[in-house]
Amino acid sequence: KTRSPPYEALWTNGPKEAIEFFDYTFDDHFGAGHPLPVYMPRRDILAYMVGRVTSDCPDFFEKYVEFDTSVRSVRYAEESESFEIVTERSDVVATAHYDRCIWAAGMN
């Protein structure tokens, strides 16, 4: 659930043809012949994107994403050519190294 009522009814500001994945089409997700508007509602785009991510790995979010976790620091470690990331979750501080780092923040 979003924290801001205007986002509940948000529609995309780009046509669906410009955001469709080549390897997971709208027909793959919604079914062939299902009419779709050019500018789709947020909830449908979210369902499509989650469907794309989980189509080959149903437990993707459980395996690769940590929710309710605060990132305390990120540092690129030249010596190991990896990102050293310090996180905190439920008062437990942990350090891990990754070859890639994606930063995603926001309320919505």
Tab-separated table of N, CA and C in Angstrom:
chain	number	residue	atom	x	y	z
A	1	LYS	N	0.845	-1.175	0.000
A	1	LYS	CA	0.000	0.000	0.000
A	1	LYS	C	0.892	1.240	0.000
A	2	THR	N	0.558	2.177	-0.841
A	2	THR	CA	1.343	3.401	-0.906
A	2	THR	C	0.961	4.336	0.225
A	3	ARG	N	1.848	5.260	0.516
A	3	ARG	CA	1.630	6.199	1.615
A	3	ARG	C	0.991	7.494	1.149
A	4	SER	N	0.821	7.667	-0.141
A	4	SER	CA	0.291	8.903	-0.675
A	4	SER	C	-0.877	8.604	-1.599
A	5	PRO	N	-2.092	9.065	-1.271
A	5	PRO	CA	-3.274	8.745	-2.071
A	5	PRO	C	-3.144	9.025	-3.568
A	6	PRO	N	-2.449	10.091	-4.013
A	6	PRO	CA	-2.354	10.299	-5.464
A	6	PRO	C	-1.702	9.131	-6.200
A	7	TYR	N	-0.804	8.399	-5.531
A	7	TYR	CA	-0.139	7.281	-6.188
A	7	TYR	C	-1.065	6.095	-6.406
A	8	GLU	N	-2.139	5.996	-5.669
A	8	GLU	CA	-3.082	4.884	-5.830
A	8	GLU	C	-3.648	4.833	-7.242
A	9	ALA	N	-3.909	5.989	-7.833
A	9	ALA	CA	-4.535	6.031	-9.152
A	9	ALA	C	-3.545	6.408	-10.255
A	10	LEU	N	-2.245	6.362	-9.948
A	10	LEU	CA	-1.231	6.777	-10.909
A	10	LEU	C	-1.219	5.870	-12.133
A	11	TRP	N	-1.098	6.483	-13.290
A	11	TRP	CA	-0.924	5.769	-14.543
A	11	TRP	C	0.484	6.064	-15.033
A	12	THR	N	1.036	5.210	-15.863
A	12	THR	CA	2.374	5.441	-16.381
A	12	THR	C	2.366	6.647	-17.311
A	13	ASN	N	3.509	7.283	-17.433
A	13	ASN	CA	3.598	8.430	-18.335
A	13	ASN	C	4.323	8.074	-19.627
A	14	GLY	N	4.493	6.790	-19.852
A	14	GLY	CA	5.093	6.314	-21.095
A	14	GLY	C	4.208	5.238	-21.703
A	15	PRO	N	4.163	5.151	-23.019
A	15	PRO	CA	3.328	4.134	-23.668
A	15	PRO	C	3.854	2.724	-23.392
A	16	LYS	N	2.940	1.786	-23.313
A	16	LYS	CA	3.321	0.405	-22.981
A	16	LYS	C	4.310	-0.171	-23.979
A	17	GLU	N	4.236	0.249	-25.221
A	17	GLU	CA	5.141	-0.268	-26.245
A	17	GLU	C	6.598	0.088	-25.949
A	18	ALA	N	6.824	1.143	-25.181
A	18	ALA	CA	8.189	1.584	-24.878
A	18	ALA	C	8.760	0.890	-23.641
A	19	ILE	N	7.926	0.207	-22.864
A	19	ILE	CA	8.423	-0.409	-21.626
A	19	ILE	C	8.285	-1.929	-21.602
A	20	GLU	N	7.823	-2.509	-22.689
A	20	GLU	CA	7.646	-3.963	-22.743
A	20	GLU	C	8.999	-4.670	-22.851
A	21	PHE	N	9.193	-5.705	-22.046
A	21	PHE	CA	10.418	-6.499	-22.106
A	21	PHE	C	10.389	-7.389	-23.347
A	22	PHE	N	11.524	-7.526	-24.021
A	22	PHE	CA	11.566	-8.350	-25.233
A	22	PHE	C	11.402	-9.835	-24.921
A	23	ASP	N	11.826	-10.248	-23.726
A	23	ASP	CA	11.782	-11.669	-23.388
A	23	ASP	C	10.605	-12.046	-22.480
A	24	TYR	N	9.742	-11.092	-22.213
A	24	TYR	CA	8.530	-11.354	-21.408
A	24	TYR	C	7.522	-10.294	-21.828
A	25	THR	N	6.687	-10.657	-22.777
A	25	THR	CA	5.783	-9.682	-23.383
A	25	THR	C	4.520	-9.493	-22.550
A	26	PHE	N	3.775	-8.469	-22.894
A	26	PHE	CA	2.483	-8.257	-22.233
A	26	PHE	C	1.545	-9.421	-22.518
A	27	ASP	N	1.646	-9.991	-23.720
A	27	ASP	CA	0.846	-11.183	-24.037
A	27	ASP	C	1.236	-12.353	-23.139
A	28	ASP	N	2.541	-12.503	-22.856
A	28	ASP	CA	2.987	-13.557	-21.941
A	28	ASP	C	2.349	-13.390	-20.567
A	29	HIS	N	2.272	-12.163	-20.120
A	29	HIS	CA	1.777	-11.911	-18.759
A	29	HIS	C	0.258	-11.851	-18.680
A	30	PHE	N	-0.353	-11.050	-19.537
A	30	PHE	CA	-1.797	-10.812	-19.444
A	30	PHE	C	-2.625	-11.753	-20.311
A	31	GLY	N	-1.973	-12.456	-21.227
A	31	GLY	CA	-2.687	-13.348	-22.131
A	31	GLY	C	-2.893	-12.690	-23.482
A	32	ALA	N	-2.729	-13.489	-24.526
A	32	ALA	CA	-2.892	-12.975	-25.888
A	32	ALA	C	-4.312	-12.495	-26.098
A	33	GLY	N	-4.437	-11.402	-26.806
A	33	GLY	CA	-5.754	-10.882	-27.128
A	33	GLY	C	-6.393	-10.053	-26.024
A	34	HIS	N	-5.710	-9.895	-24.902
A	34	HIS	CA	-6.231	-9.082	-23.796
A	34	HIS	C	-5.969	-7.615	-24.142
A	35	PRO	N	-7.014	-6.817	-24.386
A	35	PRO	CA	-6.791	-5.415	-24.768
A	35	PRO	C	-6.203	-4.613	-23.597
A	36	LEU	N	-5.168	-3.847	-23.895
A	36	LEU	CA	-4.505	-3.027	-22.882
A	36	LEU	C	-4.489	-1.576	-23.334
A	37	PRO	N	-4.643	-0.649	-22.401
A	37	PRO	CA	-4.559	0.771	-22.777
A	37	PRO	C	-3.107	1.135	-23.103
A	38	VAL	N	-2.918	2.174	-23.863
A	38	VAL	CA	-1.569	2.609	-24.216
A	38	VAL	C	-0.806	3.029	-22.962
A	39	TYR	N	-1.452	3.778	-22.080
A	39	TYR	CA	-0.861	4.183	-20.802
A	39	TYR	C	-1.521	3.357	-19.718
A	40	MET	N	-0.732	2.469	-19.107
A	40	MET	CA	-1.302	1.479	-18.189
A	40	MET	C	-1.301	1.958	-16.739
A	41	PRO	N	-2.245	1.435	-15.944
A	41	PRO	CA	-2.265	1.765	-14.520
A	41	PRO	C	-1.032	1.196	-13.803
A	42	ARG	N	-0.636	1.884	-12.769
A	42	ARG	CA	0.527	1.507	-11.964
A	42	ARG	C	0.462	0.067	-11.482
A	43	ARG	N	-0.697	-0.360	-10.996
A	43	ARG	CA	-0.824	-1.715	-10.441
A	43	ARG	C	-0.577	-2.783	-11.512
A	44	ASP	N	-0.996	-2.520	-12.747
A	44	ASP	CA	-0.775	-3.489	-13.829
A	44	ASP	C	0.699	-3.553	-14.231
A	45	ILE	N	1.372	-2.398	-14.260
A	45	ILE	CA	2.806	-2.375	-14.571
A	45	ILE	C	3.584	-3.086	-13.472
A	46	LEU	N	3.206	-2.862	-12.223
A	46	LEU	CA	3.872	-3.547	-11.109
A	46	LEU	C	3.694	-5.059	-11.235
A	47	ALA	N	2.478	-5.511	-11.501
A	47	ALA	CA	2.224	-6.951	-11.650
A	47	ALA	C	3.043	-7.529	-12.811
A	48	TYR	N	3.131	-6.784	-13.905
A	48	TYR	CA	3.910	-7.220	-15.068
A	48	TYR	C	5.394	-7.338	-14.720
A	49	MET	N	5.938	-6.328	-14.042
A	49	MET	CA	7.361	-6.347	-13.691
A	49	MET	C	7.686	-7.448	-12.682
A	50	VAL	N	6.829	-7.645	-11.700
A	50	VAL	CA	7.032	-8.733	-10.736
A	50	VAL	C	6.931	-10.080	-11.456
A	51	GLY	N	5.991	-10.197	-12.383
A	51	GLY	CA	5.856	-11.422	-13.177
A	51	GLY	C	7.103	-11.713	-13.982
A	52	ARG	N	7.717	-10.681	-14.557
A	52	ARG	CA	8.950	-10.838	-15.339
A	52	ARG	C	10.086	-11.323	-14.443
A	53	VAL	N	10.222	-10.703	-13.276
A	53	VAL	CA	11.312	-11.053	-12.357
A	53	VAL	C	11.154	-12.480	-11.830
A	54	THR	N	9.932	-12.885	-11.552
A	54	THR	CA	9.705	-14.200	-10.939
A	54	THR	C	9.400	-15.307	-11.950
A	55	SER	N	9.339	-14.980	-13.239
A	55	SER	CA	8.991	-16.011	-14.232
A	55	SER	C	10.028	-17.133	-14.280
A	56	ASP	N	11.308	-16.801	-14.150
A	56	ASP	CA	12.361	-17.820	-14.164
A	56	ASP	C	12.857	-18.197	-12.771
A	57	CYS	N	12.501	-17.383	-11.786
A	57	CYS	CA	12.967	-17.614	-10.416
A	57	CYS	C	11.827	-17.225	-9.461
A	58	PRO	N	10.883	-18.129	-9.228
A	58	PRO	CA	9.711	-17.794	-8.403
A	58	PRO	C	10.038	-17.273	-7.008
A	59	ASP	N	11.172	-17.669	-6.456
A	59	ASP	CA	11.532	-17.207	-5.115
A	59	ASP	C	12.590	-16.103	-5.164
A	60	PHE	N	12.620	-15.339	-6.263
A	60	PHE	CA	13.606	-14.279	-6.453
A	60	PHE	C	13.684	-13.327	-5.264
A	61	PHE	N	12.552	-12.832	-4.803
A	61	PHE	CA	12.555	-11.836	-3.729
A	61	PHE	C	13.036	-12.436	-2.409
A	62	GLU	N	12.677	-13.666	-2.141
A	62	GLU	CA	13.131	-14.327	-0.917
A	62	GLU	C	14.637	-14.586	-0.968
A	63	LYS	N	15.159	-14.919	-2.164
A	63	LYS	CA	16.567	-15.266	-2.312
A	63	LYS	C	17.495	-14.062	-2.385
A	64	TYR	N	17.052	-13.009	-3.077
A	64	TYR	CA	17.984	-11.946	-3.436
A	64	TYR	C	17.684	-10.554	-2.880
A	65	VAL	N	16.548	-10.360	-2.247
A	65	VAL	CA	16.176	-9.024	-1.786
A	65	VAL	C	15.970	-9.036	-0.284
A	66	GLU	N	16.498	-8.022	0.386
A	66	GLU	CA	16.299	-7.876	1.826
A	66	GLU	C	15.410	-6.664	2.075
A	67	PHE	N	14.259	-6.900	2.666
A	67	PHE	CA	13.342	-5.822	2.998
A	67	PHE	C	13.517	-5.452	4.464
A	68	ASP	N	13.005	-4.285	4.848
A	68	ASP	CA	13.069	-3.819	6.241
A	68	ASP	C	14.493	-3.838	6.776
A	69	THR	N	15.417	-3.442	5.933
A	69	THR	CA	16.829	-3.440	6.296
A	69	THR	C	17.400	-2.053	6.014
A	70	SER	N	18.105	-1.505	6.970
A	70	SER	CA	18.753	-0.204	6.795
A	70	SER	C	20.195	-0.410	6.348
A	71	VAL	N	20.586	0.335	5.342
A	71	VAL	CA	21.975	0.295	4.889
A	71	VAL	C	22.716	1.389	5.643
A	72	ARG	N	23.718	0.991	6.385
A	72	ARG	CA	24.494	1.942	7.199
A	72	ARG	C	25.658	2.530	6.414
A	73	SER	N	26.268	1.726	5.549
A	73	SER	CA	27.354	2.266	4.724
A	73	SER	C	27.604	1.361	3.525
A	74	VAL	N	28.117	1.985	2.467
A	74	VAL	CA	28.535	1.261	1.263
A	74	VAL	C	29.899	1.810	0.883
A	75	ARG	N	30.828	0.911	0.639
A	75	ARG	CA	32.190	1.308	0.279
A	75	ARG	C	32.692	0.351	-0.786
A	76	TYR	N	33.267	0.911	-1.834
A	76	TYR	CA	33.895	0.049	-2.835
A	76	TYR	C	35.295	-0.295	-2.343
A	77	ALA	N	35.557	-1.559	-2.166
A	77	ALA	CA	36.848	-2.025	-1.669
A	77	ALA	C	37.744	-2.357	-2.859
A	78	GLU	N	38.686	-1.482	-3.136
A	78	GLU	CA	39.602	-1.674	-4.278
A	78	GLU	C	40.353	-2.998	-4.181
A	79	GLU	N	40.791	-3.345	-2.970
A	79	GLU	CA	41.613	-4.550	-2.793
A	79	GLU	C	40.878	-5.834	-3.183
A	80	SER	N	39.589	-5.891	-2.952
A	80	SER	CA	38.821	-7.091	-3.304
A	80	SER	C	37.924	-6.870	-4.523
A	81	GLU	N	37.941	-5.634	-5.054
A	81	GLU	CA	37.088	-5.258	-6.184
A	81	GLU	C	35.640	-5.643	-5.924
A	82	SER	N	35.167	-5.292	-4.727
A	82	SER	CA	33.781	-5.585	-4.355
A	82	SER	C	33.237	-4.444	-3.503
A	83	PHE	N	31.928	-4.443	-3.353
A	83	PHE	CA	31.277	-3.460	-2.497
A	83	PHE	C	31.130	-4.049	-1.101
A	84	GLU	N	31.594	-3.316	-0.116
A	84	GLU	CA	31.404	-3.710	1.281
A	84	GLU	C	30.184	-2.954	1.791
A	85	ILE	N	29.159	-3.699	2.170
A	85	ILE	CA	27.902	-3.097	2.580
A	85	ILE	C	27.591	-3.495	4.018
A	86	VAL	N	27.374	-2.479	4.847
A	86	VAL	CA	27.028	-2.692	6.248
A	86	VAL	C	25.535	-2.400	6.400
A	87	THR	N	24.803	-3.398	6.914
A	87	THR	CA	23.353	-3.258	7.072
A	87	THR	C	22.944	-3.474	8.523
A	88	GLU	N	21.726	-3.029	8.822
A	88	GLU	CA	21.166	-3.251	10.152
A	88	GLU	C	19.693	-3.632	10.001
A	89	ARG	N	19.334	-4.704	10.691
A	89	ARG	CA	17.958	-5.188	10.678
A	89	ARG	C	17.655	-5.739	12.058
A	90	SER	N	16.644	-5.204	12.694
A	90	SER	CA	16.263	-5.631	14.046
A	90	SER	C	17.459	-5.591	14.998
A	91	ASP	N	18.194	-4.487	14.971
A	91	ASP	CA	19.352	-4.269	15.849
A	91	ASP	C	20.514	-5.226	15.595
A	92	VAL	N	20.504	-5.936	14.476
A	92	VAL	CA	21.616	-6.821	14.112
A	92	VAL	C	22.382	-6.161	12.965
A	93	VAL	N	23.651	-5.891	13.186
A	93	VAL	CA	24.502	-5.274	12.171
A	93	VAL	C	25.275	-6.375	11.449
A	94	ALA	N	25.293	-6.285	10.122
A	94	ALA	CA	25.983	-7.297	9.318
A	94	ALA	C	26.789	-6.615	8.218
A	95	THR	N	27.884	-7.241	7.841
A	95	THR	CA	28.719	-6.755	6.744
A	95	THR	C	28.806	-7.850	5.693
A	96	ALA	N	28.645	-7.457	4.440
A	96	ALA	CA	28.716	-8.419	3.340
A	96	ALA	C	29.430	-7.764	2.161
A	97	HIS	N	29.965	-8.586	1.268
A	97	HIS	CA	30.653	-8.101	0.072
A	97	HIS	C	29.903	-8.599	-1.158
A	98	TYR	N	29.756	-7.702	-2.136
A	98	TYR	CA	29.034	-8.013	-3.377
A	98	TYR	C	29.808	-7.451	-4.560
A	99	ASP	N	29.622	-8.083	-5.725
A	99	ASP	CA	30.281	-7.568	-6.918
A	99	ASP	C	29.493	-6.432	-7.555
A	100	ARG	N	28.217	-6.298	-7.175
A	100	ARG	CA	27.375	-5.213	-7.687
A	100	ARG	C	26.525	-4.670	-6.536
A	101	CYS	N	26.117	-3.420	-6.705
A	101	CYS	CA	25.287	-2.791	-5.680
A	101	CYS	C	24.226	-1.952	-6.360
A	102	ILE	N	22.964	-2.170	-6.014
A	102	ILE	CA	21.855	-1.367	-6.533
A	102	ILE	C	21.266	-0.617	-5.349
A	103	TRP	N	21.158	0.681	-5.485
A	103	TRP	CA	20.579	1.484	-4.424
A	103	TRP	C	19.156	1.829	-4.819
A	104	ALA	N	18.201	1.464	-3.983
A	104	ALA	CA	16.797	1.778	-4.225
A	104	ALA	C	16.221	2.315	-2.924
A	105	ALA	N	15.788	3.542	-2.954
A	105	ALA	CA	15.256	4.165	-1.745
A	105	ALA	C	14.010	4.960	-2.097
A	106	GLY	N	13.199	5.189	-1.118
A	106	GLY	CA	12.001	5.995	-1.317
A	106	GLY	C	10.861	5.482	-0.474
A	107	MET	N	9.823	6.256	-0.436
A	107	MET	CA	8.661	5.893	0.372
A	107	MET	C	7.639	5.087	-0.404
A	108	ASN	N	7.696	5.154	-1.729
A	108	ASN	CA	6.654	4.487	-2.523
A	108	ASN	C	7.211	3.354	-3.323
